[in-house]
Short mmCIF file of C-alpha atoms and ligand atoms in Angstrom, two decimals:
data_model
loop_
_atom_site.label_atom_id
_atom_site.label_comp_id
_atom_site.label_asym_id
_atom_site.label_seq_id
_atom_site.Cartn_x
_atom_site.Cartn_y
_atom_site.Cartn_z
CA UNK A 1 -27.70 -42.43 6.26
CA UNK A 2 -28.57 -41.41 2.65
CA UNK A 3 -27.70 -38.22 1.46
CA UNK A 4 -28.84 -38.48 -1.96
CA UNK A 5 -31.17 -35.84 -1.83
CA UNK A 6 -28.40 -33.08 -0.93
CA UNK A 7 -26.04 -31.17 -2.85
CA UNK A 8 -24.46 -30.07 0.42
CA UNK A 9 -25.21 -31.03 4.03
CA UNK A 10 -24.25 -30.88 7.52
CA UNK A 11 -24.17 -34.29 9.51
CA UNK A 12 -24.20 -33.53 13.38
CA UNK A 13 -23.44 -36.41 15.12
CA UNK A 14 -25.65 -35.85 18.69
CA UNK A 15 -24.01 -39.03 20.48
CA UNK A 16 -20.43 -36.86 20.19
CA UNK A 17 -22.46 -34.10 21.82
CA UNK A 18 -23.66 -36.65 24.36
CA UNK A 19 -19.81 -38.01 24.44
CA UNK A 20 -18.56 -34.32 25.03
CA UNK A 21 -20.67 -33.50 27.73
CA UNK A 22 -20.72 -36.15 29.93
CA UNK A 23 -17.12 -35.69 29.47
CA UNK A 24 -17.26 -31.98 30.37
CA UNK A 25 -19.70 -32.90 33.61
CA UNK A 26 -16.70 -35.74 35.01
CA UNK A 27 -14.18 -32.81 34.66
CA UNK A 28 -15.69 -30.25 36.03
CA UNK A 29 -18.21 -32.35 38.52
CA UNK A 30 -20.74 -29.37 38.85
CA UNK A 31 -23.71 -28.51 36.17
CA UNK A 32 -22.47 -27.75 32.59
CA UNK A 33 -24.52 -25.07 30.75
CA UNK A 34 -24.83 -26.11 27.50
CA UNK A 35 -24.17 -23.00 25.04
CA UNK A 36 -26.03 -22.71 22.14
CA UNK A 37 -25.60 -19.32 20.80
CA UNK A 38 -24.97 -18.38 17.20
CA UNK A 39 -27.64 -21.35 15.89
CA UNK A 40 -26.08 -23.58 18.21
CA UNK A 41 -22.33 -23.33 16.89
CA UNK A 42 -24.00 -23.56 13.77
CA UNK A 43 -25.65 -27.52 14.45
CA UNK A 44 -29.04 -26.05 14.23
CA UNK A 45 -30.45 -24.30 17.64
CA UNK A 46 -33.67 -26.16 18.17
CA UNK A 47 -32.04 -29.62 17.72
CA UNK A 48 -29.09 -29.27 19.92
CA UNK A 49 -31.20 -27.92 22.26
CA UNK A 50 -33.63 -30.56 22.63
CA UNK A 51 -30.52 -32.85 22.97
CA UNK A 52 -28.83 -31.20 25.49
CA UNK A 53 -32.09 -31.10 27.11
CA UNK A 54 -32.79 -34.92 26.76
CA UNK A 55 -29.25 -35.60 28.09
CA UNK A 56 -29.93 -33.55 30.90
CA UNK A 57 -28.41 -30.20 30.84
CA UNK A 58 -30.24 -28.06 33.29
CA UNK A 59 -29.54 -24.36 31.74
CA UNK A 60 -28.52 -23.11 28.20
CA UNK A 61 -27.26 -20.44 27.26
CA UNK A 62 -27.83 -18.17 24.32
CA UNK A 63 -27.01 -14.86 23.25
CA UNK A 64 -30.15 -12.81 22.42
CA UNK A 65 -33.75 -13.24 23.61
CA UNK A 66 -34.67 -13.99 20.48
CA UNK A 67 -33.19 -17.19 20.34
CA UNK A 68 -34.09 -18.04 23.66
CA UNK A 69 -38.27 -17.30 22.77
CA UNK A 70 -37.34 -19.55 19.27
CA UNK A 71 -36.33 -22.32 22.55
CA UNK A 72 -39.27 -21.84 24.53
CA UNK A 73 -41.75 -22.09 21.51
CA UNK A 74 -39.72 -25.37 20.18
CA UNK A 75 -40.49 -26.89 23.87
CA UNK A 76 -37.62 -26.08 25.73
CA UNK A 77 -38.08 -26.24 29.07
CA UNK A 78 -34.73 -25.94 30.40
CA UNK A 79 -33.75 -23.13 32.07
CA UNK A 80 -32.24 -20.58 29.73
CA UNK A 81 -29.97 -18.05 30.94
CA UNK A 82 -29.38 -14.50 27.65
CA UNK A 83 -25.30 -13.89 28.03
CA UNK A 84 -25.81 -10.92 26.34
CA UNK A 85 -27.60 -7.67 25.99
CA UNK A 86 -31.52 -7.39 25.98
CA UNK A 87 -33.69 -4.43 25.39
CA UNK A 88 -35.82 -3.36 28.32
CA UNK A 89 -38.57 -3.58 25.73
CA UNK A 90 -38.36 -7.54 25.82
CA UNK A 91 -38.41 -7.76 29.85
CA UNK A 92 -42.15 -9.09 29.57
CA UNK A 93 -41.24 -11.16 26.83
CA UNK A 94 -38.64 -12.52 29.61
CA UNK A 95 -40.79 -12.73 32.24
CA UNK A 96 -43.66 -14.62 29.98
CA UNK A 97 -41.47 -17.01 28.93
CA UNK A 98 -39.26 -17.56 31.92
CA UNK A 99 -35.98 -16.58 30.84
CA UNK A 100 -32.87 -15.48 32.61
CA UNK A 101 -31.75 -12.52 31.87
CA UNK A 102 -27.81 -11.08 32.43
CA UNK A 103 -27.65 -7.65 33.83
CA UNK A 104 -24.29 -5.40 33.93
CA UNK A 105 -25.29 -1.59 33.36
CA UNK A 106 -27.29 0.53 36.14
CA UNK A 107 -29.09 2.76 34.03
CA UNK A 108 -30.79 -0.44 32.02
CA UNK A 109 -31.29 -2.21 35.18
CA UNK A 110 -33.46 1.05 36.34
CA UNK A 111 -35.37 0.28 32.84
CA UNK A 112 -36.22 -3.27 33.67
CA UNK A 113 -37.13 -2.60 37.21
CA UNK A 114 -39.88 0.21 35.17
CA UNK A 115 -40.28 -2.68 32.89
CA UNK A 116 -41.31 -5.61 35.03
CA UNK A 117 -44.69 -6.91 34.89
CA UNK A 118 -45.75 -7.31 38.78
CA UNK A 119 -48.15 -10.23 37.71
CA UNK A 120 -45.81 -11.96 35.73
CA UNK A 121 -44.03 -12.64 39.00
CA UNK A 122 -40.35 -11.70 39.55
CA UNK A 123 -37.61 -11.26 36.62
CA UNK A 124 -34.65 -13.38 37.08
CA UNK A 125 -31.13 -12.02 36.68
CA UNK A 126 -27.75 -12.64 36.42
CA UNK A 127 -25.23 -10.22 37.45
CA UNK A 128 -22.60 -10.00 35.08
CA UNK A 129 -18.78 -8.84 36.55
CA UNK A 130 -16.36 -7.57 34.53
CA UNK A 131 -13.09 -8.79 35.79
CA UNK A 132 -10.53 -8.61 32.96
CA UNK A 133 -12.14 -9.15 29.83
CA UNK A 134 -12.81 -5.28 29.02
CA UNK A 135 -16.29 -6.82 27.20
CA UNK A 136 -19.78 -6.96 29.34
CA UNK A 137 -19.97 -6.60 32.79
CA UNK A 138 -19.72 -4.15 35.98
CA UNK A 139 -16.22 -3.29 36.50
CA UNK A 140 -15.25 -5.31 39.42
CA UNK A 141 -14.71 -2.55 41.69
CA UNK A 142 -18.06 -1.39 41.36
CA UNK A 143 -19.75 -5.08 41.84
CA UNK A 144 -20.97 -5.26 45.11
CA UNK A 145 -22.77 -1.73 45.17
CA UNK A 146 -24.48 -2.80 42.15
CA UNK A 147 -25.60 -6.42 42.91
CA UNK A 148 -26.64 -4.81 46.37
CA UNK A 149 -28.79 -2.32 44.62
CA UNK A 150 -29.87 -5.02 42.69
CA UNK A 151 -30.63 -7.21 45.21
CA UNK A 152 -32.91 -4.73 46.77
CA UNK A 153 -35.41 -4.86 43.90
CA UNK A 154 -38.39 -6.54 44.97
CA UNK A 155 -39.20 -7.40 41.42
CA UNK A 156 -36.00 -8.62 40.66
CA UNK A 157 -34.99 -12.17 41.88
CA UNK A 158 -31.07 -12.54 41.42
CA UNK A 159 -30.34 -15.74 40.80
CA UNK A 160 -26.75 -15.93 40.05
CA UNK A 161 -23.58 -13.44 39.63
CA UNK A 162 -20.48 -14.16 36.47
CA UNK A 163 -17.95 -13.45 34.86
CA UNK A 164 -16.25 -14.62 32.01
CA UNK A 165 -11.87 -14.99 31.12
CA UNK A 166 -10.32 -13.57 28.25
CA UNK A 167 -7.35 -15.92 27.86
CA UNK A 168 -8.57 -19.38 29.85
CA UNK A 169 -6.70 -20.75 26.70
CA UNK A 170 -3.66 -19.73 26.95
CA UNK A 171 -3.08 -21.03 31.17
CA UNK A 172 0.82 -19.61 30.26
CA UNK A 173 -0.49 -15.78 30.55
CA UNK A 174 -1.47 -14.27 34.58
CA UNK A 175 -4.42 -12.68 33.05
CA UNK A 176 -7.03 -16.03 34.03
CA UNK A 177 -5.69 -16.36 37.77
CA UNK A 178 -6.10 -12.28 38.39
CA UNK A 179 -9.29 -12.42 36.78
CA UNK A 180 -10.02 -15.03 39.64
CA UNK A 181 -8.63 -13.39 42.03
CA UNK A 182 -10.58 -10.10 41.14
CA UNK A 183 -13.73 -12.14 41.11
CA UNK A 184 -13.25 -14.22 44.38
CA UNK A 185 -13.08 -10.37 45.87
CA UNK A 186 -15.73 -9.36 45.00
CA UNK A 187 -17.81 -12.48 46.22
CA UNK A 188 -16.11 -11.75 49.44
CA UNK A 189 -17.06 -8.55 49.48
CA UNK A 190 -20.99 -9.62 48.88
CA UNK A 191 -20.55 -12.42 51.90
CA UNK A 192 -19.51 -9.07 54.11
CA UNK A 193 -22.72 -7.28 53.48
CA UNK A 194 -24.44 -10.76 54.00
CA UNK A 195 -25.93 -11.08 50.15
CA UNK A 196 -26.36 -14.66 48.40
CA UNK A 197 -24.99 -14.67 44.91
CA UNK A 198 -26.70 -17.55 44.08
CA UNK A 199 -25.41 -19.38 41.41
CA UNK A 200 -21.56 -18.62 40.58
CA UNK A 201 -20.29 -19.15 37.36
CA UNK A 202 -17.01 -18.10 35.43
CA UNK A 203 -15.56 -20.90 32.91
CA UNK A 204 -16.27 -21.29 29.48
CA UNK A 205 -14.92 -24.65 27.74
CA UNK A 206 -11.04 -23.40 27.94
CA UNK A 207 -11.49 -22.41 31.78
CA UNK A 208 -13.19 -25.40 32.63
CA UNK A 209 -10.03 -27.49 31.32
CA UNK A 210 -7.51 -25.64 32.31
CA UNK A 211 -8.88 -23.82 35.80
CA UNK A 212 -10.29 -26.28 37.83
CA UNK A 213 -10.38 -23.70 40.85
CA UNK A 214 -13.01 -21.78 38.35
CA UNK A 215 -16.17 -24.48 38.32
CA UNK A 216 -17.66 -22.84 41.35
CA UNK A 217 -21.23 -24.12 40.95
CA UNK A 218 -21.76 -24.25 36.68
CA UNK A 219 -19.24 -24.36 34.04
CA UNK A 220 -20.83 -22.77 30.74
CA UNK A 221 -19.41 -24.80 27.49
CA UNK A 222 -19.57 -24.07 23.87
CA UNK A 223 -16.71 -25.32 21.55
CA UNK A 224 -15.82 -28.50 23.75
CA UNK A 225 -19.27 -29.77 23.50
CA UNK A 226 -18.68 -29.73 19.97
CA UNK A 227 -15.63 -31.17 20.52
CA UNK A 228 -13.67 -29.05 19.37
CA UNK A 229 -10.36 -27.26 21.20
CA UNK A 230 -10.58 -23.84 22.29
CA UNK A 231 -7.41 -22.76 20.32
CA UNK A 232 -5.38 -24.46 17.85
CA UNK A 233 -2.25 -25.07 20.41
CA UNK A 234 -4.49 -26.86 23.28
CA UNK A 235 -5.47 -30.44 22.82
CA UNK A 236 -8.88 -31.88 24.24
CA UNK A 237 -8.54 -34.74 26.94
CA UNK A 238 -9.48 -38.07 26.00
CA UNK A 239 -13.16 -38.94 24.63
CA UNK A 240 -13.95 -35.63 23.11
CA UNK A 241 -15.22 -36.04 19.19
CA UNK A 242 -15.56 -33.50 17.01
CA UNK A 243 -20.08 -33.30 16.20
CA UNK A 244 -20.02 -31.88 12.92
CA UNK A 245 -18.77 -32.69 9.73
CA UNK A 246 -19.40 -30.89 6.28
CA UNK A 247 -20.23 -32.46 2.97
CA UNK A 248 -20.81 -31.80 -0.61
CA UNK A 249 -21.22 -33.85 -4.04
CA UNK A 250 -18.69 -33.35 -6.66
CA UNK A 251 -21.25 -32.37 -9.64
CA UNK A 252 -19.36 -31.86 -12.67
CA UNK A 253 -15.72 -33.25 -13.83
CA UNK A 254 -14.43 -31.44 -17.38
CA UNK A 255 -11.35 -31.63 -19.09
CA UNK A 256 -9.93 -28.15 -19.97
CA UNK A 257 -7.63 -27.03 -23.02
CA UNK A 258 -4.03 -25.17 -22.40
CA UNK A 259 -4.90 -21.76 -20.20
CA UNK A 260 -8.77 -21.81 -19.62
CA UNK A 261 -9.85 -19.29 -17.13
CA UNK A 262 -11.56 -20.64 -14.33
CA UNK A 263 -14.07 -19.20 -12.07
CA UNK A 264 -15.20 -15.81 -11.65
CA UNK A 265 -12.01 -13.23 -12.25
CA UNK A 266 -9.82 -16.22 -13.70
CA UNK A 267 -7.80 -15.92 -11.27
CA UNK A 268 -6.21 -19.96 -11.98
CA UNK A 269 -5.88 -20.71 -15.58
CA UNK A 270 -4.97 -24.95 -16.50
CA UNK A 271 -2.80 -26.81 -18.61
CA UNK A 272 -3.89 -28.14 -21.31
CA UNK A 273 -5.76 -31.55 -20.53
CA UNK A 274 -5.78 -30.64 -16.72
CA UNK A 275 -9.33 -31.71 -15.42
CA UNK A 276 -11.27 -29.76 -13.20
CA UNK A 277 -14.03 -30.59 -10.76
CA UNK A 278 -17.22 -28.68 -9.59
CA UNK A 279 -18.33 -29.33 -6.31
CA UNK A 280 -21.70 -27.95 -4.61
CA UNK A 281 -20.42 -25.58 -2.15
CA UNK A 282 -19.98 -21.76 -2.41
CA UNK A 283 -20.31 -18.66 -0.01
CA UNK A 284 -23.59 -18.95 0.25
CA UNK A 285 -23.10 -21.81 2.41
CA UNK A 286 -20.48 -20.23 4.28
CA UNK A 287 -17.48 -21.21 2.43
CA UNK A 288 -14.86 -18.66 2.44
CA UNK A 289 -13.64 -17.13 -0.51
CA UNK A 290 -10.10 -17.24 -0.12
CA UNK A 291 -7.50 -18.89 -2.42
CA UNK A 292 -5.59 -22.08 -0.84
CA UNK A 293 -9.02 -24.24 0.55
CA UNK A 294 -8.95 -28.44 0.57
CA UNK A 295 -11.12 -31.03 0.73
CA UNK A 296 -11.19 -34.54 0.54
CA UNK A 297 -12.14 -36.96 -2.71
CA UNK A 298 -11.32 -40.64 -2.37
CA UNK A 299 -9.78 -39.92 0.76
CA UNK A 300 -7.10 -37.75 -0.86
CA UNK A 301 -6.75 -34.00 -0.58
CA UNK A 302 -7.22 -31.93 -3.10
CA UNK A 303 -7.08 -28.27 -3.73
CA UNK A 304 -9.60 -25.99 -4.56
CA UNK A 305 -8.54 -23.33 -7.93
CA UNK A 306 -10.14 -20.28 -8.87
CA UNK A 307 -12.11 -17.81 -7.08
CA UNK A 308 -15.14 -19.68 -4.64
CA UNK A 309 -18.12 -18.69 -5.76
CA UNK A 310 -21.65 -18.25 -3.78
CA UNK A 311 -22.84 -22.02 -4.77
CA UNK A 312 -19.78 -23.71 -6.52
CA UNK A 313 -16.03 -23.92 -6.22
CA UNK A 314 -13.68 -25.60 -8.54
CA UNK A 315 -10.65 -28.43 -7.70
CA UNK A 316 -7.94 -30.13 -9.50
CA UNK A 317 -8.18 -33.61 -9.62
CA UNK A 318 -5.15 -34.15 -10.39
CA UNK A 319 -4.66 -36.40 -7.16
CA UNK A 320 -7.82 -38.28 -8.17
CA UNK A 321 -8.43 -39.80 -11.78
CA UNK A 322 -10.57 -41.99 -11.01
CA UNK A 323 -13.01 -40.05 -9.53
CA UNK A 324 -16.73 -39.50 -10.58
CA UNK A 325 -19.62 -37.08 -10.91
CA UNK A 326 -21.98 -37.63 -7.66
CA UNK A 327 -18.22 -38.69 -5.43
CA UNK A 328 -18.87 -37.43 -2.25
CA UNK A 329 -16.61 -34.12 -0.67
CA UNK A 330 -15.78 -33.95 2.48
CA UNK A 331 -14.91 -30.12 4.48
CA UNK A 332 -14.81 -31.19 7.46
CA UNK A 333 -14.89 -34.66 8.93
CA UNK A 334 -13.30 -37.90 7.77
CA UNK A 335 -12.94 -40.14 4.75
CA UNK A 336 -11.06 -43.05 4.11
CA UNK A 337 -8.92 -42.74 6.81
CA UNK A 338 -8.18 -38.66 5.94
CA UNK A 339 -9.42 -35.93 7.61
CA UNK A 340 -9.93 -32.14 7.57
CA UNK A 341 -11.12 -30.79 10.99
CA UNK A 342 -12.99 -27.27 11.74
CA UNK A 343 -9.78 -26.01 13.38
CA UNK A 344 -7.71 -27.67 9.83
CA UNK A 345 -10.02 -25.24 7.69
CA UNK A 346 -9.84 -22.05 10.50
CA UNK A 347 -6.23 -22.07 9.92
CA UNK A 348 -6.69 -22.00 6.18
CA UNK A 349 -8.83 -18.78 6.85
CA UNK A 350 -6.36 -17.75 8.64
CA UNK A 351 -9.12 -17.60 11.88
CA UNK A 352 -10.53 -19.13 14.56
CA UNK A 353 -12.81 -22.81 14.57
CA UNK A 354 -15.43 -20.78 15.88
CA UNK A 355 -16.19 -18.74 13.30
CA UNK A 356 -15.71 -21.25 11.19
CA UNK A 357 -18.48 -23.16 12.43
CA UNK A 358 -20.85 -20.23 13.60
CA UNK A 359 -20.40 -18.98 9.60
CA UNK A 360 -22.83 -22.77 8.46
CA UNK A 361 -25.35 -21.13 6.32
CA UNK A 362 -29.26 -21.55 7.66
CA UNK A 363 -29.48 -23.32 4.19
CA UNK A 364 -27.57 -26.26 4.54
CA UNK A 365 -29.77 -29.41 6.02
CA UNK A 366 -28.82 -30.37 8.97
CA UNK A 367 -28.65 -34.13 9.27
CA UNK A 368 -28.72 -35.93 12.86
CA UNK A 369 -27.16 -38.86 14.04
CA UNK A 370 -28.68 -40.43 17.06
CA UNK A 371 -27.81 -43.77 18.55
CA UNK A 372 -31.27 -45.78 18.32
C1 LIG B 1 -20.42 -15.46 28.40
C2 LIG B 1 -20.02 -16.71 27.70
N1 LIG B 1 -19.92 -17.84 28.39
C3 LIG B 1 -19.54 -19.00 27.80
C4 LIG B 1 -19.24 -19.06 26.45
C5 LIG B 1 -18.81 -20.37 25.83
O1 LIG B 1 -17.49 -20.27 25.39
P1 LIG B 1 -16.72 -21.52 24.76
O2 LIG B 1 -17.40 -21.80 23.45
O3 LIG B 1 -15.33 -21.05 24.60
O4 LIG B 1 -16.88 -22.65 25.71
C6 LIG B 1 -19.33 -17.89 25.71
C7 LIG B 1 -19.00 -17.92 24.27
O5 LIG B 1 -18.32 -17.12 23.73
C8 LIG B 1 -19.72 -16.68 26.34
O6 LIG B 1 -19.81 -15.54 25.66
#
């Protein structure tokens, strides 16, 4: 692939993608629902899409209607479920373009059933339980009079009924299994009064490796179809590969006198002779600006000095004399046998991998790799 054009890039690599979810679909043997919230982890929303569509997936999910309507008008025909809040205003919008919406409050339910278009045929919904994760969602004890309600609704076709764990990463902690066992209640409870739930769903990419008992009939994955763990202390089964790596050019190489101030603040001042390298990356493109970042020249690593600014940050090359303007950086991914992963760089930022790939600014190409 040439990357000569770019000062900074984003390779996704869509046969990892393809890699991590037919991985995903063996564990879990039911439908995966690929999640592509948040610009698709950040790998670009319409592309991943269309992927996950090609490979099969049979629902996505996003987080606002907005980038659900960006799916449908890219050609998405997949069936597109919003996980999170939408304005009774949009309901014809949903309706229109035939997307799933998730319902957990009474009072806004009352606004879509005002809402809803009888000639755009029935709204599809998905009831959203809140079993433990003190986020979205009917408390649990308050489930089935609600989804009965809302099954009463001639407008209103419910399709399916979730909920979603707080700590499916960390399998140690009782909160995952009472969360079940709250859920598998209230599903009871629904059989009792003789309502279908339709389609059950509860795991997210940490639940679906670590609670088999929780596939029911979807599993809805984000970070492990990126390949990419969960947390930092669980480990991905064989044959996930991590989709995205981060590049940059290094595009200027001085050598510096005793005590030069570098960057913005001078917060790093060099010895005399000590040469420092730009490189094409700032802020801007969603690096963060904390001290102590790496990346990789020549397959070394090598630390960033001085404050990151919004399209540049600095490194001693000390570790690297022989390298050159136009070298190419590496953020994440591999080089020469080294590499820095997403999770590497979250723990740098002292976060989550994540945010860390959610945070890939709109302005960075996006470069796809797709088997032939
Ligand atoms: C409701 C819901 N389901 C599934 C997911 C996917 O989670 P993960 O990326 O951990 O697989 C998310 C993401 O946060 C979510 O909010």
């Amino acid at each position: 692939m040439n990357n000569d054009n770019y000062a900074t890039w984003l390779e996704i690599d869509l046969n990892a993608i393809t890699a991590n979810y037919n991985r995903l679909k063996e564990i879990s043997g039911v439908p995966v629902m690929g999640v592509v919230k948040a610009n698709a982890y950040g790998h670009g929303l319409e592309e991943t899409a269309l992927h996950l569509q090609h490979i099969g997936a049979q629902w996505l999910g996003v987080a606002r209607i907005e980038e659900a309507l960006q799916l449908r008008e890219s050609g998405i025909q997949t069936a597109i479920l919003v996980l999170g809040y939408t304005s009774p205003k949009r309901v014809k919008d949903a309706q229109k373009a035939n997307i799933h919406l998730t319902i957990y409050d009474p009072l806004v339910a009352h606004m879509y059933e005002k809402e809803v278009d009888a000639d755009l045929g029935k709204l599809h919904l998905h009831a959203k339980i809140d079993t433990g994760m003190g986020r979205l969602g009917v408390p649990a004890e308050h489930a089935p009079a609600f989804i009965e309600d809302l099954s009463r609704v001639r407008m209103f076709n419910l399709e399916g009924v979730f909920t979603h764990f707080a700590c499916a990463d960390e399998p140690e902690k009782p909160v995952t299994l009472e969360q079940i066992s709250k859920f598998e209640a209230v599903l009871s409870k629904l059989k009792e009064k003789g309502i279908d739930p339709g389609l059950v769903h509860a795991a997210n990419s940490a639940g679906t490796l670590n609670f088999p008992q929780a596939h029911y009939h979807m599993v809805r994955c984000g970070i492990a179809t990126y390949g990419l763990t969960p947390t930092a202390s669980m480990t991905l089964p064989e044959g996930f590969v991590p989709s995205l790596a981060w590049k940059t050019r290094l595009i200027s190489i001085k050598s510096m006198p005793q005590g030069h101030g570098i960057s913005y603040g001078h917060r790093y001042h060099t010895r005399e002779g000590e040469r420092i390298g730009a490189i094409a990356v700032g802020y801007g493109d969603g690096m963060r600006r904390v001290m102590g970042n790496h990346v990789l020249l020549r397959g070394k690593k090598v630390p960033m000095v001085g404050s990151v600014c919004m399209d540049q940050c600095m490194l001693n090359l000390d570790a690297v004399p022989d390298a050159q303007v136009g070298d190419e950086v590496v953020l994440i991914g591999s080089q020469n046998g080294s590499s820095l992963s997403a999770t590497d760089l979250a723990e740098e930022w002292n976060t989550i991998n994540y945010e860390v790939i959610c945070g890939m600014a709109a302005r960075m190409p996006r470069r796809y790799i797709r088997s032939h």
